[in-house]
Short mmCIF file of C-alpha atoms in Angstrom, two decimals:
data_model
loop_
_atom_site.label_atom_id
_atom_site.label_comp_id
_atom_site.label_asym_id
_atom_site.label_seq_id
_atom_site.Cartn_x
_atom_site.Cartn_y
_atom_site.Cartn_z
CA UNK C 1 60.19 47.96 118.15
CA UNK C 2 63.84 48.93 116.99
CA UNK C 3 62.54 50.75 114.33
CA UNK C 4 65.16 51.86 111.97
CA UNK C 5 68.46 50.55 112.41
CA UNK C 6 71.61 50.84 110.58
CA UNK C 7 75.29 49.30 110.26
CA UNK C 8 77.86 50.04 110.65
CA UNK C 9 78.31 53.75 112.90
CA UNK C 10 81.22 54.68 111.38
CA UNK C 11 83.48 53.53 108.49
CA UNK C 12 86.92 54.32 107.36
CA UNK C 13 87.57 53.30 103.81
CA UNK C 14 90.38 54.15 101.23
CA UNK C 15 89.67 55.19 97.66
CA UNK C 16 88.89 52.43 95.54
CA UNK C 17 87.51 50.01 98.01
CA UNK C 18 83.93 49.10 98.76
CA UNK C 19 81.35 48.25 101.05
CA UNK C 20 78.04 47.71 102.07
CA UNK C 21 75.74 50.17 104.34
CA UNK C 22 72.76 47.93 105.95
CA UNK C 23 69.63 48.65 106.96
CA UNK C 24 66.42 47.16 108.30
CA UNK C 25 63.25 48.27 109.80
CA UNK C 26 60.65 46.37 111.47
CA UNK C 27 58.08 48.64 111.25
CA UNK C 28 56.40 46.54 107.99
CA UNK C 29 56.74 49.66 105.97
CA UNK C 30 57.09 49.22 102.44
CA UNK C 31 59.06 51.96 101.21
CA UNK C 32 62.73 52.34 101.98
CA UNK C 33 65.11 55.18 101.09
CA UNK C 34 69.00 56.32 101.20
CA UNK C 35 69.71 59.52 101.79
CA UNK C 36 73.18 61.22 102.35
CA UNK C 37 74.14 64.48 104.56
CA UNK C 38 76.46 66.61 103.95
CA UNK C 39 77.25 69.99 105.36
CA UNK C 40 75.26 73.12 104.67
CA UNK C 41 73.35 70.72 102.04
CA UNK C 42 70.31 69.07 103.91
CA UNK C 43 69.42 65.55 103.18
CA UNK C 44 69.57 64.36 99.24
CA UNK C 45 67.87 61.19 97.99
CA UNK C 46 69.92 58.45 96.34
CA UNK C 47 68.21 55.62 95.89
CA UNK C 48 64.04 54.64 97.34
CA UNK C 49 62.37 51.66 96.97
CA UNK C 50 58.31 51.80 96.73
CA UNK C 51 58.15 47.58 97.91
CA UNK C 52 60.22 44.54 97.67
CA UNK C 53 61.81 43.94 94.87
CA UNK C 54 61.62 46.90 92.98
CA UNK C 55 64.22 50.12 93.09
CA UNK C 56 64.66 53.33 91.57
CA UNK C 57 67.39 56.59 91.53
CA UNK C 58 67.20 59.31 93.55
CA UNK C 59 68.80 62.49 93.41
CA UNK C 60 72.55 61.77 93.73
CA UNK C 61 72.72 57.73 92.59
CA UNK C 62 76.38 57.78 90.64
CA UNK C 63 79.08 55.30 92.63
CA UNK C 64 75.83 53.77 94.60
CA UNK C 65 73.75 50.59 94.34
CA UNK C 66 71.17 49.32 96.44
CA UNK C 67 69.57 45.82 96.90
CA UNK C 68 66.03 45.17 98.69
CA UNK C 69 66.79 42.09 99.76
CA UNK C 70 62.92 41.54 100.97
CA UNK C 71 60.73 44.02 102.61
CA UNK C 72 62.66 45.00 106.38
CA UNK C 73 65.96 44.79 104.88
CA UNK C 74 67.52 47.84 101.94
CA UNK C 75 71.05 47.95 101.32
CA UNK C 76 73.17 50.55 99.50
CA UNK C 77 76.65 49.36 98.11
CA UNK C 78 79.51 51.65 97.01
CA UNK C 79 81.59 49.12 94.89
CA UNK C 80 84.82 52.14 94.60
CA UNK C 81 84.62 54.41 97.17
CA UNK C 82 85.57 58.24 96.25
CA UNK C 83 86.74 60.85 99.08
CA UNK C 84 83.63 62.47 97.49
CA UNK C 85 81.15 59.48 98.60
CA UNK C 86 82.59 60.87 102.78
CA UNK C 87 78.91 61.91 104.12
CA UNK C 88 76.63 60.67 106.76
CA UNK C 89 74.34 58.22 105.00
CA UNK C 90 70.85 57.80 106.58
CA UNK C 91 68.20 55.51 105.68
CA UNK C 92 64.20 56.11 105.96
CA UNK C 93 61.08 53.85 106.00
CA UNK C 94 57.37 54.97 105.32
CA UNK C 95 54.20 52.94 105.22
CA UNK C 96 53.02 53.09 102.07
CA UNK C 97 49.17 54.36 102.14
CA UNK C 98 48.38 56.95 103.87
CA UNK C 99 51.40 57.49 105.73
CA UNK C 100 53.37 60.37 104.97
CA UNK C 101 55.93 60.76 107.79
CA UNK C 102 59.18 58.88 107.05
CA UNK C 103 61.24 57.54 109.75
CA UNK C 104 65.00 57.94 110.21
CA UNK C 105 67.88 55.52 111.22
CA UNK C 106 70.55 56.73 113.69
CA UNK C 107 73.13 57.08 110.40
CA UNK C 108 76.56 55.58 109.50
CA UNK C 109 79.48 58.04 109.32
CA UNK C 110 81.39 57.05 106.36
CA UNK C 111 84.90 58.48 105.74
CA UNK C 112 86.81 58.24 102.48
CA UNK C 113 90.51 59.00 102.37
CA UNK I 1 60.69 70.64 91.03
CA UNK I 2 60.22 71.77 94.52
CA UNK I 3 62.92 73.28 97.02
CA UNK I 4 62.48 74.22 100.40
CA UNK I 5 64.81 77.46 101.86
CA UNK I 6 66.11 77.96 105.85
CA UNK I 7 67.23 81.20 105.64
CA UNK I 8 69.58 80.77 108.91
CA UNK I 9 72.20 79.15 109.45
CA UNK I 10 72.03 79.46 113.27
CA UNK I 11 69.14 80.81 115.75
CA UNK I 12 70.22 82.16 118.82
CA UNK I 13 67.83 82.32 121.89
CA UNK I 14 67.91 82.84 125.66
CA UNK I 15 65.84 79.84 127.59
CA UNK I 16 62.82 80.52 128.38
CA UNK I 17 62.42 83.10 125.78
CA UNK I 18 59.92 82.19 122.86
CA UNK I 19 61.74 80.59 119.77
CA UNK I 20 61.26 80.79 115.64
CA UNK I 21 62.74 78.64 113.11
CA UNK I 22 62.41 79.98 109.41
CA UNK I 23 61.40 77.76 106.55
CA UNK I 24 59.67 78.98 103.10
CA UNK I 25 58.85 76.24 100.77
CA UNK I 26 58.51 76.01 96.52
CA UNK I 27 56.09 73.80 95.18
CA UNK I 28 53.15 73.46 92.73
CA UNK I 29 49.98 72.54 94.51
CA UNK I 30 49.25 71.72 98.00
CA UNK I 31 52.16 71.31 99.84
CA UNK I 32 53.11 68.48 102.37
CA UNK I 33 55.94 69.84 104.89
CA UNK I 34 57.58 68.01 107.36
CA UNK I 35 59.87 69.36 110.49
CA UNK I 36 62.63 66.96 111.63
CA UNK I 37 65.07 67.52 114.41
CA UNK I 38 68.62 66.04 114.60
CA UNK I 39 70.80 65.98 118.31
CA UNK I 40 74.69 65.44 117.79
CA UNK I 41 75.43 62.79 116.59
CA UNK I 42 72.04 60.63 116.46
CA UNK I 43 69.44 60.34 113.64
CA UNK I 44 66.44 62.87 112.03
CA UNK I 45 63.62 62.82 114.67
CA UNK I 46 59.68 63.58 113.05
CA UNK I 47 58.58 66.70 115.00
CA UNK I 48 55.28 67.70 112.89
CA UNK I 49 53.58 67.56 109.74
CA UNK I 50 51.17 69.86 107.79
CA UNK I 51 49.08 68.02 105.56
CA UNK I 52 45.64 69.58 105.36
CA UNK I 53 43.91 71.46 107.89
CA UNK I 54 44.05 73.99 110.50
CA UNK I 55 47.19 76.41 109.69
CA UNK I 56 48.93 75.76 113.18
CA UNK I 57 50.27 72.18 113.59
CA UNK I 58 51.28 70.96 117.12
CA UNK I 59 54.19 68.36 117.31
CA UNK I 60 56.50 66.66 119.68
CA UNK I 61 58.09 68.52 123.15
CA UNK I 62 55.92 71.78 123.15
CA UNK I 63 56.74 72.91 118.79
CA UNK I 64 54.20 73.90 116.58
CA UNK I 65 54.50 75.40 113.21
CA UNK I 66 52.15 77.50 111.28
CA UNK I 67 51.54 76.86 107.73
CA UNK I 68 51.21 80.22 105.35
CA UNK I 69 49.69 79.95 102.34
CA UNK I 70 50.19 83.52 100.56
CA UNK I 71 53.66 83.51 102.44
CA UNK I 72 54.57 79.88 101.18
CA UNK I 73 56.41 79.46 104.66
CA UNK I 74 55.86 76.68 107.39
CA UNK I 75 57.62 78.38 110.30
CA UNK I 76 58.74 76.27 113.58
CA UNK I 77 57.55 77.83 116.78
CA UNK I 78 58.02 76.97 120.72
CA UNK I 79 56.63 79.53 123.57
CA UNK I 80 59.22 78.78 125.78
CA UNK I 81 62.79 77.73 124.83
CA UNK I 82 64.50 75.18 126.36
CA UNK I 83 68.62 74.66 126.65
CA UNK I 84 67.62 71.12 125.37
CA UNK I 85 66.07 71.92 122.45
CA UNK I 86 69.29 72.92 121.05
CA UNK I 87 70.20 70.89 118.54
CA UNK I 88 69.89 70.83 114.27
CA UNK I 89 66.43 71.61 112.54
CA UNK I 90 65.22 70.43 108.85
CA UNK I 91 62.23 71.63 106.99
CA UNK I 92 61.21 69.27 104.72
CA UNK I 93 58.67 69.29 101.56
CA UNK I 94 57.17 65.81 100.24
CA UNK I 95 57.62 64.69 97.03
CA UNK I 96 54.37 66.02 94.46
CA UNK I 97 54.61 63.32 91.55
CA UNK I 98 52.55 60.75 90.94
CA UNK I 99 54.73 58.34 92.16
CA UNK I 100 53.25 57.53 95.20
CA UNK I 101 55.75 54.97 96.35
CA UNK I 102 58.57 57.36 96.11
CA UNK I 103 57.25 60.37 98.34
CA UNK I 104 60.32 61.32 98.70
CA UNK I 105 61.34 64.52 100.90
CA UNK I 106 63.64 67.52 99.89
CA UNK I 107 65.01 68.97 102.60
CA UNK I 108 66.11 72.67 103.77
CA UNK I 109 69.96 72.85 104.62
CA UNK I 110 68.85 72.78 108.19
CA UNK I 111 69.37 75.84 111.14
CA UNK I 112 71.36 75.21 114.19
CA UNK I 113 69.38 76.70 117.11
CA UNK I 114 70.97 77.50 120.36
CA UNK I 115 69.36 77.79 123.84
CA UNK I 116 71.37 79.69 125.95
CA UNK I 117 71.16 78.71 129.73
#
């Protein structure tokens, strides 16, 4: 098992352009989150999704969508990147009943100049 | 809404000595809390959780954590320190809605601990 892995590592964009942060797990967990790190601040929810097909806002969702494309597989878009979007962006998966513990991707570094 | 507090920034120990990482936690009802552990440059690793139970929770690579109720705090404990386990700690608090497929977790702003050799 992989687990939870992410793409790209690291990313260099310039203000105004956009991209897509992928993620899949093979764990058959059905809920899937973003989070983003940033210094001093913990880890802040942006988008989850409880199963396929179905997503919902987080804590910090402005300049972010996400697509669950089916259930290993939860993307999170930023369609104009901001020098204010530059974080480490994680993303989690959890099995839905009875499982509390969420599990963590290794991260992608995203810089915005 | 609940919040979770790490009072240090940074923990300095000596190896071998015994090691405490601070959380208290805000929440109405029964708290879930969660410890996660971050090296340089990788992802959040699950250390231990406190659901229900016995007050002291044993984890991953000799932690533990004791859950206080009247204190509201979920410290993070190892006897002996190791120059490994240096590295980026997160208390964490689940998500108490009714949602149950969000369960999200807020997270602490995380404590740098430091195992000197």
């Amino acid at each position: 098992n992989a687990g939870v892995t992410q793409t790209p590592k690291f990313q260099v964009l310039k203000t105004g352009q956009s991209m897509t942060l992928q993620c899949a797990q093979d764990m058959n967990h059905n809920s899937m989150y973003w989070y983003r790190q940033d210094p001093g601040m913990g880890l802040r929810l942006i988008y989850y999704s409880a199963s396929e097909g179905t997503t919902d806002k987080g804590e910090v969702p402005n300049g972010y969508n996400v697509s669950r494309l089916n259930k290993r597989e939860f993307s999170l878009r930023l369609e104009s990147a901001a020098p204010s979007q530059t974080s480490v962006y994680f993303c989690a998966s959890r099995r839905l009943a009875g499982q509390e513990t969420q599990y963590f991707g290794p991260g992608t570094r995203l810089l915005v100049l | 809404a609940q919040s979770v507090a790490q009072p240090e920034d940074q923990v300095n120990v000596a190896e071998g000595n015994p090691l405490t990482v601070k959380c208290t936690y805000s929440v109405s009802g029964n708290p879930y809390l969660f410890w996660y552990v971050q090296y340089p440059n990788r992802g959040l690793q699950f250390l231990l959780k406190y659901i229900t139970g016995d007050n002291l929770v044993k984890g991953s690579y000799g932690f533990e954590a004791e859950f206080n109720k009247s204190q509201t705090s979920f410290h993070l404990k190892k006897p002996s320190a190791l120059v490994s386990d240096s590295a980026l700690y997160f208390c964490a608090v689940r998500d108490m809605g009714r949602d149950t497929g969000r369960r999200a977790l807020t997270f602490g702003s995380g404590t740098r601990l430091q195992v000197q050799p």
